[in-house]
PDB file of C-alpha atoms in Angstrom:
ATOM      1  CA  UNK A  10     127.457 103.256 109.945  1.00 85.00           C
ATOM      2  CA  UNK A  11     125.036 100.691 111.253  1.00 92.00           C
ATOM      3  CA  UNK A  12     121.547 100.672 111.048  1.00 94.00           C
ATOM      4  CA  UNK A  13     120.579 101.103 114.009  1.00 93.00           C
ATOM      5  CA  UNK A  14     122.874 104.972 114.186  1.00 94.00           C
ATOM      6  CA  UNK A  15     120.945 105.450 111.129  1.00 95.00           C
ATOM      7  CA  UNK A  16     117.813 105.064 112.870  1.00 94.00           C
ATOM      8  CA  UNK A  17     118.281 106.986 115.470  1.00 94.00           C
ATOM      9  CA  UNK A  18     119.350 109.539 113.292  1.00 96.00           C
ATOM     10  CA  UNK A  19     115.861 109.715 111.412  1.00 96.00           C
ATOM     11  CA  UNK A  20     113.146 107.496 113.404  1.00 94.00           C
ATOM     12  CA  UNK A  21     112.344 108.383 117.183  1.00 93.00           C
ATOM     13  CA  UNK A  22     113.351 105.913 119.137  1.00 91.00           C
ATOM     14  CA  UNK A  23     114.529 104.099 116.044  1.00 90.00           C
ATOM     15  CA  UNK A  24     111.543 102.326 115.442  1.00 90.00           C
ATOM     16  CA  UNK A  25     108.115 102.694 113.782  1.00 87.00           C
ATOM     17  CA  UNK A  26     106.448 100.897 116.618  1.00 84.00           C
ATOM     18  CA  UNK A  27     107.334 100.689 120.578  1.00 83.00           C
ATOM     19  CA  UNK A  28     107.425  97.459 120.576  1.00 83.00           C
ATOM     20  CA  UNK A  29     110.259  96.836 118.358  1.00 84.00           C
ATOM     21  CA  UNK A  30     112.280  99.326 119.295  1.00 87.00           C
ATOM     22  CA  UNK A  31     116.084  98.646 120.372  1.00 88.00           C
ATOM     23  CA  UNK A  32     115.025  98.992 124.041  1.00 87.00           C
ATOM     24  CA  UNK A  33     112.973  96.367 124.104  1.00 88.00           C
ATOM     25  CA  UNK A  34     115.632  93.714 123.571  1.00 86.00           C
ATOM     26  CA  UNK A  35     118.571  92.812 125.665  1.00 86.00           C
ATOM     27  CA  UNK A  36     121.359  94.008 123.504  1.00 81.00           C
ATOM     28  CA  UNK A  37     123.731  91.541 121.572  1.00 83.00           C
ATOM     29  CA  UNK A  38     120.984  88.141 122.673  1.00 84.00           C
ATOM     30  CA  UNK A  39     118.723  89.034 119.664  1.00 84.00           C
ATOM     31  CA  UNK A  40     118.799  90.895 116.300  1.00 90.00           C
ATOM     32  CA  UNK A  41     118.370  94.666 116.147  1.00 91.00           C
ATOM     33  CA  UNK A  42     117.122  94.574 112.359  1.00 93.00           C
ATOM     34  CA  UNK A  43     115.768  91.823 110.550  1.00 94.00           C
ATOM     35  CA  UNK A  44     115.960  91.597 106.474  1.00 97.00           C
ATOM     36  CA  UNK A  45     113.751  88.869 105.545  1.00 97.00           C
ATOM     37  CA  UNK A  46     111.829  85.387 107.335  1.00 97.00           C
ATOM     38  CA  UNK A  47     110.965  81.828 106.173  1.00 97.00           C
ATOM     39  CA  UNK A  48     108.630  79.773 108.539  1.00 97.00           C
ATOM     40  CA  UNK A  49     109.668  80.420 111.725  1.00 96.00           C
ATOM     41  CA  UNK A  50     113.368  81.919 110.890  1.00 97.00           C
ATOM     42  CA  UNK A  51     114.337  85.198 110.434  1.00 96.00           C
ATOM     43  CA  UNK A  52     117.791  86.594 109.216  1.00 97.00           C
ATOM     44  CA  UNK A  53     119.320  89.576 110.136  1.00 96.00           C
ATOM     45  CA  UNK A  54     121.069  92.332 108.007  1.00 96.00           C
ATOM     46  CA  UNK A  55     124.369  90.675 108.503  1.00 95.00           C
ATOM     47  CA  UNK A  56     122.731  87.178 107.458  1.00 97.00           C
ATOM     48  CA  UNK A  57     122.324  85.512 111.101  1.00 95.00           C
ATOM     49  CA  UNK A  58     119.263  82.835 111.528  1.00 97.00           C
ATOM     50  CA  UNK A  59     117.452  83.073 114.779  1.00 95.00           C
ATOM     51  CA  UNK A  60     113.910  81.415 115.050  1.00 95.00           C
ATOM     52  CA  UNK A  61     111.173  83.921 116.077  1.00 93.00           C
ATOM     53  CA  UNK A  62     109.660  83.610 119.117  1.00 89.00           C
ATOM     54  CA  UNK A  63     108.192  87.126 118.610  1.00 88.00           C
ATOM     55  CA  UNK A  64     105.582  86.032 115.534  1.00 86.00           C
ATOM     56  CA  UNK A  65     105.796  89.855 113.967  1.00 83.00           C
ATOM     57  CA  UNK A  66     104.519  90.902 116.766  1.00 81.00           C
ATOM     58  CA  UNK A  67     101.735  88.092 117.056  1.00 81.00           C
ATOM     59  CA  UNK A  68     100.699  88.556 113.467  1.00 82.00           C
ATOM     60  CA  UNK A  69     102.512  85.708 111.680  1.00 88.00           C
ATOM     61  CA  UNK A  70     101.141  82.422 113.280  1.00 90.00           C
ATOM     62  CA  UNK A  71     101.361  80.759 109.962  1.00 94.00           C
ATOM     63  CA  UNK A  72     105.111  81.543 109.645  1.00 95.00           C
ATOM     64  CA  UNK A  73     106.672  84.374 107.236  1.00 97.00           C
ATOM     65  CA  UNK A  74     106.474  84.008 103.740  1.00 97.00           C
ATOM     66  CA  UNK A  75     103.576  80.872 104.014  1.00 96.00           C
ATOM     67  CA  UNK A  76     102.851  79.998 100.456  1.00 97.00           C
ATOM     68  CA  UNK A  77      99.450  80.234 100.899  1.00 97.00           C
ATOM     69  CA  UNK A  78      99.201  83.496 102.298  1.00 95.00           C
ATOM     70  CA  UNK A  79     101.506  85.073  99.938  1.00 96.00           C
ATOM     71  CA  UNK A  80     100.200  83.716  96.901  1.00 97.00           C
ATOM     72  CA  UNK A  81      96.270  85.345  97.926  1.00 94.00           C
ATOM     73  CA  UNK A  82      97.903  88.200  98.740  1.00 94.00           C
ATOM     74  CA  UNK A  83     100.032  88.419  95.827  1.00 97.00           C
ATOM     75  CA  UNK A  84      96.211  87.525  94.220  1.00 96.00           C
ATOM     76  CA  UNK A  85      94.763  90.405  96.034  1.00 93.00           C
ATOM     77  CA  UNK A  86      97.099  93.310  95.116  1.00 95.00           C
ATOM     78  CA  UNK A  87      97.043  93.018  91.531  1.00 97.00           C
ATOM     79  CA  UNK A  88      93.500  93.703  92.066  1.00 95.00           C
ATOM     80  CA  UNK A  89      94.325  96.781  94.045  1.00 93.00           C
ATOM     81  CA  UNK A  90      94.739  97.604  97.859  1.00 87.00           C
ATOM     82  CA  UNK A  91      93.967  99.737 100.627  1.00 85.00           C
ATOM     83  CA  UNK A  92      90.608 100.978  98.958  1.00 90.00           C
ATOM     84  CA  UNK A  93      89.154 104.114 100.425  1.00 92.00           C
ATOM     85  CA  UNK A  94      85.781 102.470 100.836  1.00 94.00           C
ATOM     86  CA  UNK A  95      84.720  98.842 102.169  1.00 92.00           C
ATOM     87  CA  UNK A  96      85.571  95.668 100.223  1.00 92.00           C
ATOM     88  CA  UNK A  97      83.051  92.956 100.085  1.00 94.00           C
ATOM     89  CA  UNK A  98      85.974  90.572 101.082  1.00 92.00           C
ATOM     90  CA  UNK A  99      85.696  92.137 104.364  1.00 94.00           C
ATOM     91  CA  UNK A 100      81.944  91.254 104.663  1.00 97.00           C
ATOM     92  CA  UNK A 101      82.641  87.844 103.735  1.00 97.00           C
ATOM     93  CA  UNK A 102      85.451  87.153 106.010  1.00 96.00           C
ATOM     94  CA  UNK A 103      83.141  88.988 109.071  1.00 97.00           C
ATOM     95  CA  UNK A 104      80.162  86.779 107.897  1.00 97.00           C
ATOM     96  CA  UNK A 105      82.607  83.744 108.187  1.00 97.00           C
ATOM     97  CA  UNK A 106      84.026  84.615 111.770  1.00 96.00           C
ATOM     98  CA  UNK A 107      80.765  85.262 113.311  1.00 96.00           C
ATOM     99  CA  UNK A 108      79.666  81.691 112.180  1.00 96.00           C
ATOM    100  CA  UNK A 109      82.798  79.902 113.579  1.00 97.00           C
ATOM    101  CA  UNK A 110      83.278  81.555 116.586  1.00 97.00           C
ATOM    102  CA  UNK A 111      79.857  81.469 118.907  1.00 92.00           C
ATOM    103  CA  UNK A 112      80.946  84.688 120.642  1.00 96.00           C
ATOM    104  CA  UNK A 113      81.738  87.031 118.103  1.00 93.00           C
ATOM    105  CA  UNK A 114      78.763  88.935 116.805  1.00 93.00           C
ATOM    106  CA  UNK A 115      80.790  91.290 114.431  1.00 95.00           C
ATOM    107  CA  UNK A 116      83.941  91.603 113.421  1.00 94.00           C
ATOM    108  CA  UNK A 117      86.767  94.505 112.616  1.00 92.00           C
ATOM    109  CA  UNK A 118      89.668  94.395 110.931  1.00 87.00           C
ATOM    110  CA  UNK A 119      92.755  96.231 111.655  1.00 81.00           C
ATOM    111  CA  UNK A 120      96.357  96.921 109.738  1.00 71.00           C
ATOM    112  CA  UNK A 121      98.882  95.846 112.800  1.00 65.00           C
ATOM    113  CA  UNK A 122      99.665  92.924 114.398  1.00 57.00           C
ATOM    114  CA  UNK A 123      99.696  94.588 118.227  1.00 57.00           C
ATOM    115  CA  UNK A 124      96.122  95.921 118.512  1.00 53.00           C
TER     116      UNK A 124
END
């Protein structure tokens, strides 16, 4: 059974967001699940390499898997993650933003790349 039946069978719309739903795609000229990505490639479940025009949605400008990124992050979740109250990280990084970019006053942080 492939994944996407299985999906369908258990996920509306077979998909945890809209935009990457099955729908959204022209069938059979890009990949209906992807396993794992590396810069700017991505493989599918049957091992296919595409490059990703998509960017996770606009989240991954960096490319998946940058070293950078996943070492802090790696970093950052042995010291715990999702905390129930604010993280002085987030003041810092809001602190930073506002003094690079003129415009931007304040800052907020949110958990998906399509807000």
């Amino acid at each position: 059974m492939s994944w996407l039946t299985r999906a369908r069978q258990v996920i509306p719309g077979a998909s945890q967001t809209l935009s990457k739903g099955p729908e959204m795609f022209v069938e059979g000229a890009y990949p209906v699940f992807l396993e794992r990505g590396s810069g700017c490639r991505v493989w599918d479940v049957d091992g296919n390499e595409y490059v990703d025009y998509i960017l996770g949605l606009a989240s991954i400008t960096l490319g998946y898997a940058y070293p950078a990124v996943t070492e802090a992050v790696a970093r950052q979740l042995e010291r715990g993650s999702i905390f129930s109250l604010p993280h002085p990280l987030e003041v810092e990084v809001a602190e930073r933003l506002a003094r690079v970019i003129p415009c931007a006053q304040m800052a907020r942080f949110l958990k998906t790349g399509s807000e």
